[in-house]
Coordinates of C-alpha atoms and ligand atoms in Angstrom, one line a residue:
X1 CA -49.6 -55.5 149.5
X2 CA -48.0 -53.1 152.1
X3 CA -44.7 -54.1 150.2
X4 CA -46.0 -53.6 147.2
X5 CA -47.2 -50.0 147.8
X6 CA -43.4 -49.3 149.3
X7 CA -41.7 -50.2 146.1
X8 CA -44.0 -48.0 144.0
X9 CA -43.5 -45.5 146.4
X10 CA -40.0 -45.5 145.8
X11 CA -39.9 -45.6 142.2
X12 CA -42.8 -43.1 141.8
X13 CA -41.5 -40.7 144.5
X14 CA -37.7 -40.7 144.5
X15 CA -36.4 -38.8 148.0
X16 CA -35.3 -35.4 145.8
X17 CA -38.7 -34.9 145.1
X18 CA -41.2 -35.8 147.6
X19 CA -40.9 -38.6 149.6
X20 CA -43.7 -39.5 151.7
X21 CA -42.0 -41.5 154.5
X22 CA -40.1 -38.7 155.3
X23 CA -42.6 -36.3 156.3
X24 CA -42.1 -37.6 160.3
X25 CA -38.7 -35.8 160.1
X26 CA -39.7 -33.0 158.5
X27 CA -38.7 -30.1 160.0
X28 CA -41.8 -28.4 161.2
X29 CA -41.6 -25.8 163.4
X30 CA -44.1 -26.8 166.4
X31 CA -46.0 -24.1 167.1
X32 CA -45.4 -22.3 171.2
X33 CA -49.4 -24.0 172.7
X34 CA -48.9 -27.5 170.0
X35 CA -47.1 -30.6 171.2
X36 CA -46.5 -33.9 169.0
X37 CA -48.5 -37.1 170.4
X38 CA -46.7 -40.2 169.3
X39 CA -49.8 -42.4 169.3
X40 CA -47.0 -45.3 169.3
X41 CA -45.9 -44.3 173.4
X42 CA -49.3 -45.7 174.1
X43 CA -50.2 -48.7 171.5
X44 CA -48.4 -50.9 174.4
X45 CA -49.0 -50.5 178.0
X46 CA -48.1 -51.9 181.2
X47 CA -50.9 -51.9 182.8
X48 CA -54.6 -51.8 180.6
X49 CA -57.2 -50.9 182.9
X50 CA -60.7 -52.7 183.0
X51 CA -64.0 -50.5 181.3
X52 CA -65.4 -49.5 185.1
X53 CA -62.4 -47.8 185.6
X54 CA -60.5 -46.6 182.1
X55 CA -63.6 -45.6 179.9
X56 CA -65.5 -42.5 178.1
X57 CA -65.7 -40.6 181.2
X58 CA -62.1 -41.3 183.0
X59 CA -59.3 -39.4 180.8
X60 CA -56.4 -40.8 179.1
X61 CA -53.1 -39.6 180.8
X62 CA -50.3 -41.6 178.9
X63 CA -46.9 -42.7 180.3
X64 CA -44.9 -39.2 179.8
X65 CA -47.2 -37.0 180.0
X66 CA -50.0 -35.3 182.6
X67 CA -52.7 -33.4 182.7
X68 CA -50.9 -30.5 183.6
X69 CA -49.0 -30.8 180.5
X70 CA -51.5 -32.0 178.3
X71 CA -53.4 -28.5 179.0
X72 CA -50.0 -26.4 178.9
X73 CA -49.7 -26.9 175.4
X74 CA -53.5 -27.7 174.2
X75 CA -52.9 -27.8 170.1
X76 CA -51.8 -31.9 170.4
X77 CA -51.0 -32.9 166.9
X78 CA -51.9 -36.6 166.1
X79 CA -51.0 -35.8 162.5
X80 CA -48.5 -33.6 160.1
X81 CA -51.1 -32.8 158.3
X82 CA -52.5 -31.1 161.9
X83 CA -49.9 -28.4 161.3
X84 CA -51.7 -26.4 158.4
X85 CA -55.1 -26.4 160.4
X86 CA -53.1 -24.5 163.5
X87 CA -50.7 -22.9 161.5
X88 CA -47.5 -21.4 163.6
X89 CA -49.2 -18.8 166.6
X90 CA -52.1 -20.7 167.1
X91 CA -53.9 -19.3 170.6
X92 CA -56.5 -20.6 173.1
X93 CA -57.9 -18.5 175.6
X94 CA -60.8 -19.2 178.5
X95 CA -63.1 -16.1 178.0
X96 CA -65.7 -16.6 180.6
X97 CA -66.4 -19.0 183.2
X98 CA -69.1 -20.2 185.7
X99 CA -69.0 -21.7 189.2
X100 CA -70.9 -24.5 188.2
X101 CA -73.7 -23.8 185.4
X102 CA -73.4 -25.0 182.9
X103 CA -74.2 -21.9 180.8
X104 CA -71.6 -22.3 177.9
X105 CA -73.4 -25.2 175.9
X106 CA -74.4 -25.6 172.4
X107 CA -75.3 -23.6 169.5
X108 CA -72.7 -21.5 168.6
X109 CA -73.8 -19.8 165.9
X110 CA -71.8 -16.2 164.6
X111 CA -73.7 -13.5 163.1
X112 CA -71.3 -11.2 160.8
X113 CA -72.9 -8.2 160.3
X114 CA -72.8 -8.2 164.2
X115 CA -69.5 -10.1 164.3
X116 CA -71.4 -11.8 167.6
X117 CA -71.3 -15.6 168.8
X118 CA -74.4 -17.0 170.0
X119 CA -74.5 -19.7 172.2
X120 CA -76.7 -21.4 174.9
X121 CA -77.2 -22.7 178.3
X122 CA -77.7 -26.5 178.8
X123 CA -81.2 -27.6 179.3
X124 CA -81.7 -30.4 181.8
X125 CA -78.6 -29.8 184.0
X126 CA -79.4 -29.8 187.9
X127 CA -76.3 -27.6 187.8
X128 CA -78.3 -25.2 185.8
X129 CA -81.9 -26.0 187.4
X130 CA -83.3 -25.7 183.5
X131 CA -85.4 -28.6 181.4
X132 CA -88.7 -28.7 183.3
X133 CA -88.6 -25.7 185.6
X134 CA -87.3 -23.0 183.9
X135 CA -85.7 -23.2 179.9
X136 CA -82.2 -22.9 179.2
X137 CA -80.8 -19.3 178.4
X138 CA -79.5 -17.7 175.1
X139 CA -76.3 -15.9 175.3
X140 CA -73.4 -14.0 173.3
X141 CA -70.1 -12.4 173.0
X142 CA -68.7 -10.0 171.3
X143 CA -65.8 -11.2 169.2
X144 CA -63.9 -8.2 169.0
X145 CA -63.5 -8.4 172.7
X146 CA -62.3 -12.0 172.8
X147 CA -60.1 -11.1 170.2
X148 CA -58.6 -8.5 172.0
X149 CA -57.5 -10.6 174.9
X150 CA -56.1 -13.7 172.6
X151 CA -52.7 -13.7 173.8
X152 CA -53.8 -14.3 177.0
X153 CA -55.0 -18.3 178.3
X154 CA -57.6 -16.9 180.5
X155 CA -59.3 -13.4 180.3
X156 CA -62.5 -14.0 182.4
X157 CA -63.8 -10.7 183.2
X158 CA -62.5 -9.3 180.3
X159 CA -65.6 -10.6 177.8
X160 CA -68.9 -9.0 178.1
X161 CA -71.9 -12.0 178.0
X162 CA -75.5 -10.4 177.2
X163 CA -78.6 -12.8 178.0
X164 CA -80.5 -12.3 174.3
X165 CA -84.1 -12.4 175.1
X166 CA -85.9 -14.0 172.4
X167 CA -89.5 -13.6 172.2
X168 CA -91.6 -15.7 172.6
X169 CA -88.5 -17.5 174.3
X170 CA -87.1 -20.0 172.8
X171 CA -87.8 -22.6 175.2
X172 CA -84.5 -24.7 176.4
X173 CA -82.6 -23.9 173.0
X174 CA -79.4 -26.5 172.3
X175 CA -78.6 -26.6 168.7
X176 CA -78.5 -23.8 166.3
X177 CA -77.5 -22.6 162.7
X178 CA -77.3 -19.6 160.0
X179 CA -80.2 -19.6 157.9
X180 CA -80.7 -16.9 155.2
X181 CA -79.2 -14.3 157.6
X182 CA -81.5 -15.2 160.7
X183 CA -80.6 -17.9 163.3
X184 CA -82.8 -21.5 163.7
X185 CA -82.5 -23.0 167.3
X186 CA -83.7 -26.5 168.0
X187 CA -85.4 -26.1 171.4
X188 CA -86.0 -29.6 173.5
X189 CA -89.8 -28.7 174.4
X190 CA -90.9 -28.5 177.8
X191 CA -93.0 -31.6 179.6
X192 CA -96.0 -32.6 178.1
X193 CA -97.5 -29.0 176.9
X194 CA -94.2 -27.3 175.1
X195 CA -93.8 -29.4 172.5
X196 CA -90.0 -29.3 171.0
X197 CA -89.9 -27.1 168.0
X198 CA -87.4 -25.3 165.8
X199 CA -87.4 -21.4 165.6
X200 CA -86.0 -19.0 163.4
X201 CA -84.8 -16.2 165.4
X202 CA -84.3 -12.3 164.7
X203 CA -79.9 -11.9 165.9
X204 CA -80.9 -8.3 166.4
X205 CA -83.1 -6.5 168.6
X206 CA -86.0 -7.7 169.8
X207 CA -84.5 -10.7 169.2
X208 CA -88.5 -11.8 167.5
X209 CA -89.0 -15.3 167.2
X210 CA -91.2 -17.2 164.9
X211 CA -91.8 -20.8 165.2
X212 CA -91.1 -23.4 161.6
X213 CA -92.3 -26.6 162.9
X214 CA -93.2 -28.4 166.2
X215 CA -94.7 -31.6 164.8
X216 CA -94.5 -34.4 163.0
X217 CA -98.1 -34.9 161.7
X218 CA -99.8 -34.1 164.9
X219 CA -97.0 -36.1 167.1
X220 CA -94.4 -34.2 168.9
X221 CA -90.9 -35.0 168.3
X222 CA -88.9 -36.4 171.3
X223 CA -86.3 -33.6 171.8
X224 CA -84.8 -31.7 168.6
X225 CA -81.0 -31.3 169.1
X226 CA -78.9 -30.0 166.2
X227 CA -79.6 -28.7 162.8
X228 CA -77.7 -27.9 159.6
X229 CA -78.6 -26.3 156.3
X230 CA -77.7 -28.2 152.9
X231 CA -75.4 -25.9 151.6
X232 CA -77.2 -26.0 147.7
X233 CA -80.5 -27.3 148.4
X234 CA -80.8 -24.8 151.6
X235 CA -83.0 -27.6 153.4
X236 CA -83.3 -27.7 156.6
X237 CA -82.0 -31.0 158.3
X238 CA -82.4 -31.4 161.9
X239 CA -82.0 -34.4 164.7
X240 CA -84.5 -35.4 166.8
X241 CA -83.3 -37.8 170.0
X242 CA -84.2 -38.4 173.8
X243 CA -82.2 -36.2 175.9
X244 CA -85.1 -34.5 177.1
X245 CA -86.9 -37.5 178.5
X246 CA -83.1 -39.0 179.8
X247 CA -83.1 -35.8 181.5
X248 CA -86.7 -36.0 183.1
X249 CA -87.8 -32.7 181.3
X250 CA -89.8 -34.6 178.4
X251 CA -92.9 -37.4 178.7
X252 CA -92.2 -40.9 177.4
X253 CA -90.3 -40.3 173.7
X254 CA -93.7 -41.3 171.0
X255 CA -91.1 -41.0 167.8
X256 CA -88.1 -42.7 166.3
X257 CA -84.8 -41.4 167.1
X258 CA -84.2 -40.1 163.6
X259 CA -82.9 -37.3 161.4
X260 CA -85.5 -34.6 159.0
X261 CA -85.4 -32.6 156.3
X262 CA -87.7 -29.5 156.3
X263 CA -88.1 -28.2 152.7
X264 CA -89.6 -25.0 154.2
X265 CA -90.8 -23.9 151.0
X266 CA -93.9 -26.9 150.7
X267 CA -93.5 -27.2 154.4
X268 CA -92.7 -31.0 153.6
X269 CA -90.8 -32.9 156.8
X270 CA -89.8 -36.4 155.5
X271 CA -86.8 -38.6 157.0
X272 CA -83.8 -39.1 155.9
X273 CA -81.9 -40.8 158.4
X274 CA -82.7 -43.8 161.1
X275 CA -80.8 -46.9 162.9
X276 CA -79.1 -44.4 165.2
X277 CA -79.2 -45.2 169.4
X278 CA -78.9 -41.0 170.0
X279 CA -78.3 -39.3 167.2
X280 CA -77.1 -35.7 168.0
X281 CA -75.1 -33.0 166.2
X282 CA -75.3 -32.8 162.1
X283 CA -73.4 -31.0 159.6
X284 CA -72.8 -31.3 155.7
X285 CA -69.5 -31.1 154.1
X286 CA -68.8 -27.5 152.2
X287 CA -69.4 -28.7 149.0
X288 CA -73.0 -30.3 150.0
X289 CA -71.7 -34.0 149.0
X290 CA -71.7 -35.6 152.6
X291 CA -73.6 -35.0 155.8
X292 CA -72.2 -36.1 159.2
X293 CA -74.6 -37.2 161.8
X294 CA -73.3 -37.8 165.7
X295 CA -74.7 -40.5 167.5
X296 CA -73.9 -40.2 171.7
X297 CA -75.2 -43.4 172.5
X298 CA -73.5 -44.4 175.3
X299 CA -74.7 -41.3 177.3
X300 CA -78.0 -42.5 179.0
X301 CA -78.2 -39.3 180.5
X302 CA -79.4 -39.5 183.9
X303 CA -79.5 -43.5 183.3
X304 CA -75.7 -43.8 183.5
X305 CA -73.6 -44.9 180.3
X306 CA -73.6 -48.0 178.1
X307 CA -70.2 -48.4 176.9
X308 CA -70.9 -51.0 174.3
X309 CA -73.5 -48.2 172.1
X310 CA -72.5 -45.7 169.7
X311 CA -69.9 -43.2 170.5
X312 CA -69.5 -42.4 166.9
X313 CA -69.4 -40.2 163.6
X314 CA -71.4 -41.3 160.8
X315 CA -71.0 -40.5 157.3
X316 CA -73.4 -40.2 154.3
X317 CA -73.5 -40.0 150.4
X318 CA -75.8 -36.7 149.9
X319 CA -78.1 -37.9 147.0
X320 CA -78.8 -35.0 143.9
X321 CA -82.7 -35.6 145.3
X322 CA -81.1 -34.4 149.0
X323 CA -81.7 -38.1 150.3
X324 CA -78.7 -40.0 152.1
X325 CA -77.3 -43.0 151.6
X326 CA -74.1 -45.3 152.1
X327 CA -73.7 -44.9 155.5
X328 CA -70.5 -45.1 156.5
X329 CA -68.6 -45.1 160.2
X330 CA -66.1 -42.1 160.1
X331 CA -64.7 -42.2 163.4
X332 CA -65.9 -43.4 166.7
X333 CA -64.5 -41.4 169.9
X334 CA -62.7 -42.7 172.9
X335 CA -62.8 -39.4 174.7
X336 CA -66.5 -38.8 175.7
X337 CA -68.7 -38.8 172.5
X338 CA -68.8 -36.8 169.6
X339 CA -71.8 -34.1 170.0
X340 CA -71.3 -30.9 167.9
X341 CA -70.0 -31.5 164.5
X342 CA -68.9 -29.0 161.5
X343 CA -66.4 -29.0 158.5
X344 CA -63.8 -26.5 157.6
X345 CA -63.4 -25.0 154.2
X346 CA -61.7 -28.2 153.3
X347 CA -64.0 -30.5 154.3
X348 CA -62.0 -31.6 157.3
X349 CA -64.1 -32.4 160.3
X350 CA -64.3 -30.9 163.7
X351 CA -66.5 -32.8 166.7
X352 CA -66.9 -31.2 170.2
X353 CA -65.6 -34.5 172.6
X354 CA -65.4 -35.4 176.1
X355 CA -61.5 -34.0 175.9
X356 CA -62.0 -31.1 173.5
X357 CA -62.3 -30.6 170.2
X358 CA -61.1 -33.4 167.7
X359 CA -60.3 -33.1 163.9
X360 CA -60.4 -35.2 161.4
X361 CA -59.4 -35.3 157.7
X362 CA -62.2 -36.2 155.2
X363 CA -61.0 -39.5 155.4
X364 CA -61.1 -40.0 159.2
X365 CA -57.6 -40.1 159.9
X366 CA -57.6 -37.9 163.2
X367 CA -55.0 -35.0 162.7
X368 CA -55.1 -33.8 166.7
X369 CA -57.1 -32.1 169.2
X370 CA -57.7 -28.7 170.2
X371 CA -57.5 -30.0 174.0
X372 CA -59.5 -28.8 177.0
X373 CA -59.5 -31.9 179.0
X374 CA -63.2 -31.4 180.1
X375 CA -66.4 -31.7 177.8
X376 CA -67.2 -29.5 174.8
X377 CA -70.2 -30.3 173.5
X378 CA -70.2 -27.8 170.9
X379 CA -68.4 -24.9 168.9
X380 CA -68.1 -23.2 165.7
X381 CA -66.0 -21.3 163.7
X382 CA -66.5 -17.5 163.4
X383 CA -65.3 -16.9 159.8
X384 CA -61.4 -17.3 159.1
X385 CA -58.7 -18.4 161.8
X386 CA -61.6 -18.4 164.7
X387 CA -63.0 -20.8 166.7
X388 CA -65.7 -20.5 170.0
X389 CA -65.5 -23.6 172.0
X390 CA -68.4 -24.4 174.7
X391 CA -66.9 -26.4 177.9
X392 CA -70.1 -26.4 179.8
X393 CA -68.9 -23.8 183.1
X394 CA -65.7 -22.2 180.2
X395 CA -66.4 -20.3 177.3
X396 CA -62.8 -20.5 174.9
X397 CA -61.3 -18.7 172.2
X398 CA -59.3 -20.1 169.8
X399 CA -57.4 -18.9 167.1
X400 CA -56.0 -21.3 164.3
X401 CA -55.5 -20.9 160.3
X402 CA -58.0 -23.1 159.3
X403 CA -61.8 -21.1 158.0
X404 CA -65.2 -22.4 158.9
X405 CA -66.8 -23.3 156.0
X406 CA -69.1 -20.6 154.3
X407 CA -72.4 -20.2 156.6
X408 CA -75.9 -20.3 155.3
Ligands
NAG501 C1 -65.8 -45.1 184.2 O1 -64.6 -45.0 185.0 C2 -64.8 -44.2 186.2 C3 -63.5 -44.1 186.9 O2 -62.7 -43.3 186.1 C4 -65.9 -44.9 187.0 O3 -66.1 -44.0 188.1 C5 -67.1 -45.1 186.2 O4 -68.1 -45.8 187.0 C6 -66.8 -45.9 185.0 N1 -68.1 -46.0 184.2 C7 -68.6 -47.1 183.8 C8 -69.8 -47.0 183.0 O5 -68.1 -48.2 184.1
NAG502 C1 -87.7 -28.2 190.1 O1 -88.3 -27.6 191.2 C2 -88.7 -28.5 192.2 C3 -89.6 -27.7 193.2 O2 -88.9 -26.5 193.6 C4 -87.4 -29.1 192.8 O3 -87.7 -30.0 193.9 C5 -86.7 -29.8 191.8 O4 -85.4 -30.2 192.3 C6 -86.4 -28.9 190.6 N1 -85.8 -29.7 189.5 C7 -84.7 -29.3 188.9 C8 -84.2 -30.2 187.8 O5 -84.1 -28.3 189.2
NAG503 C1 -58.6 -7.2 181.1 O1 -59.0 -7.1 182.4 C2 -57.9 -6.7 183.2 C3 -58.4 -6.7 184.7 O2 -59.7 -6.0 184.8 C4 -57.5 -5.3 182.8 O3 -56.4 -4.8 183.6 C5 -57.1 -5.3 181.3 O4 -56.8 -4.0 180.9 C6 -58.2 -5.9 180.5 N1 -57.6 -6.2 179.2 C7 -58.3 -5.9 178.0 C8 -57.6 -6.1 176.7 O5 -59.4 -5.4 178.1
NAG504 C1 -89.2 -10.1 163.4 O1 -90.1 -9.0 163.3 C2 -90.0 -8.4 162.0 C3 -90.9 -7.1 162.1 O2 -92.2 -7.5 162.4 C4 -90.4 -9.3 160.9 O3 -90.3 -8.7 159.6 C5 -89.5 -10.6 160.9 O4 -90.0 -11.5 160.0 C6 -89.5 -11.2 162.3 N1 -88.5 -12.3 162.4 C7 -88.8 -13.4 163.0 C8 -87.7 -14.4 162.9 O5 -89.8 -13.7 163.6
NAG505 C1 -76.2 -51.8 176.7 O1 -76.7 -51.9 175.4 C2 -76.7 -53.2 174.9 C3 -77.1 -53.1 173.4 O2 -78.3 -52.4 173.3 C4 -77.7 -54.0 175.7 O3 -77.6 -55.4 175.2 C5 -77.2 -54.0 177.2 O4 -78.2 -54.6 178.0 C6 -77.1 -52.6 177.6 N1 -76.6 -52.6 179.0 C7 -77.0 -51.8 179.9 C8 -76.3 -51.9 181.3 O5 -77.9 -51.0 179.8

């Protein structure tokens, strides 16, 4: 077969035109922060660790290279195809940082008219004391001040970071999106009496809050996580999993682990997604046709890590009716797991991991990694050629030619 697909590809493509075996050599010009990984300088190595101590959670520093190097130049490309998502001058720069709170989470949402990132605190870190003593903060940036400092690799001090004070608070806020020019958080709920709940949210002052749903027919929902908007239908979709009660902020989970769809015109909240062990960040393809669901299985939480669940992208057919089906496995992550996920303008796909941010092309071939080597849970483009990156105690920004694609 492999031989057969070589001879057509030589009769079809003769070398003067375009020959697909040579791209390897072409000559691209790598980029100052991008280095090439030759996934081959690894396939074989001398010594292969056992799982208790070369897993998720431990790094992968290959023969030839270190951390230290890894993080001098962070664009790794995996794939040619890698070099049109960075472009030539791509930059990555640590805007903020914390001692040890956790204060640069999830969400990620960017507001134009303000040109602001919003982004949140985690909720359930000891670190951060939040889940059931106090909730998680919102926060955000101005982008013209990140962008100001982009030619450095670290300009803490140099980025303003305003707590927004939503009211009534949006209590321990992870997830978030653009909807219709407002902003809907996913917030985890509180023990037993806040129940978890999505809330639309005013991005300007006073930052008003209203509440869209906080039940599933009378039930609570474990912990809301991650939400995206169907580009066409507008629907809201939105994952509801148990970090909240594997973080001892949340009673005994009383639903499914499962993803919704809120047609907030009837007020209708049906299902359209189940079989997951924690499913987690969401996000549709621009043209509405496939949704992406994460599922972070193997984190426990404060129960440890089961390396043999999900660590893993899933894929789905987007049904006319806005049902899924044909569930596919898109990529499953070495690196940590796969929390926040969005598309590009292309339709290629971006997951926050345990190393970074990862990128995939629609097919699942992974192009390369916007490396951090520590966690990012989440990030978002900001319009065209910008990026905010959460690392939990590091807030980045990253420029690159690839667009986020267009926001709800
Ligand atoms: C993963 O590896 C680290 C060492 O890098 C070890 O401390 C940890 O216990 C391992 N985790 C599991 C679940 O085996
Ligand atoms: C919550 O507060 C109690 C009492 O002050 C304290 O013992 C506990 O460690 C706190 N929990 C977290 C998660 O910060
Ligand atoms: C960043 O902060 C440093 C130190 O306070 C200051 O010297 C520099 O002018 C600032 N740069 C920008 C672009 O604001
Ligand atoms: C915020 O308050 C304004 C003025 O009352 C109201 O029109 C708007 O719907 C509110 N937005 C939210 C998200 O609650
Ligand atoms: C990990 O998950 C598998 C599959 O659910 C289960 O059989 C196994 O007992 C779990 N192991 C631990 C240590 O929780």
């Amino acid at each position: 077969m492999a031989a057969a697909v070589l001879a057509l590809g030589i009769i079809l493509f003769p070398a003067s035109s375009f020959n697909p075996f040579s791209r390897g050599v072409r000559a691209f010009a790598i980029p100052p922060l991008a280095q090439v990984v030759d996934q081959k300088s690894f396939n074989v190595l001398e010594t292969v660790l056992p799982p208790a101590e070369a897993n998720s959670t431990s790094g992968f520093v290959w023969p030839g290279v270190t951390e230290e190097s890894l993080n001098a130049k962070p664009f790794h490309i995996y794939d040619d195809e890698f070099y049109d998502i960075i472009g030539s001058d791509p930059t990555l720069t640590i805007v903020a940082s914390s001692d040890t709170n956790p204060l640069f989470h999830e969400a990620v949402v960017w507001y134009p008219p303000t040109d602001e990132v919003f982004f949140v605190q985690n909720a359930g870190a000891s670190a951060a004391g939040t889940g059931l003593n106090k909730s998680a903060i919102i926060q955000k940036i101005s982008l013209a001040e990140a962008d100001a400092v982009k030619s450095k690799r670290i300009a803490t001090g140099n980025v303003t970071v305003t707590v927004v004070p939503s009211t009534p608070q949006v209590i321990n806020p992870n997830g978030a999106t653009n909807y219709k020019g407002q902003i809907i958080f996913a917030g985890e709920g509180q023990g037993d009496t806040v129940p978890s709940a999505l809330y639309l949210m005013n991005p300007v002052e006073p930052y008003n809050t209203t509440v869209l749903v906080n039940n599933y027919f009378g039930r609570q929902f474990n912990s809301l996580n991650d939400i995206a908007i169907h580009p066409t239908s507008k629907d809201i979709y939105f994952t509801d999993t148990l970090y909240g009660y594997l973080q001892d902020f949340r009673p005994v989970p009383g639903l499914r682990n499962q993803v919704y769809r809120l047609n907030e015109a009837t007020g209708a909240v049906t299902v359209v997604a189940d079989g997951f062990t924690l499913p987690n960040g969401l996000t549709f393809s621009p043209n509405g046709e496939y949704a992406y669901v994460t599922d972070t299985g193997i984190n426990h939480g404060l129960l440890g890590f089961n390396l043999s669940d999900p660590s893993s992208i899933y894929r789905y057919d987007v049904k006319e009716d806005g049902t899924w089906e044909n569930r596919k496995t898109f990529a499953f992550v070495a690196a940590g797991v796969p929390d926040g996920v969005h598309c590009d303008s292309k339709g290629n796909v971006y997951g926050g991991c345990g190393d970074g941010v990862h990128v995939w092309n629609p097919s699942g071939k992974l192009l390369g990694k916007i490396y951090t080597g520590t966690t990012t849970a989440n990030f978002n483009f900001a319009g065209d050629g910008r990026m905010v990156v959460c690392g939990e105690t590091q807030l980045l920004y990253v420029t690159l030619a690839a667009s986020g694609a267009p926001i709800s």
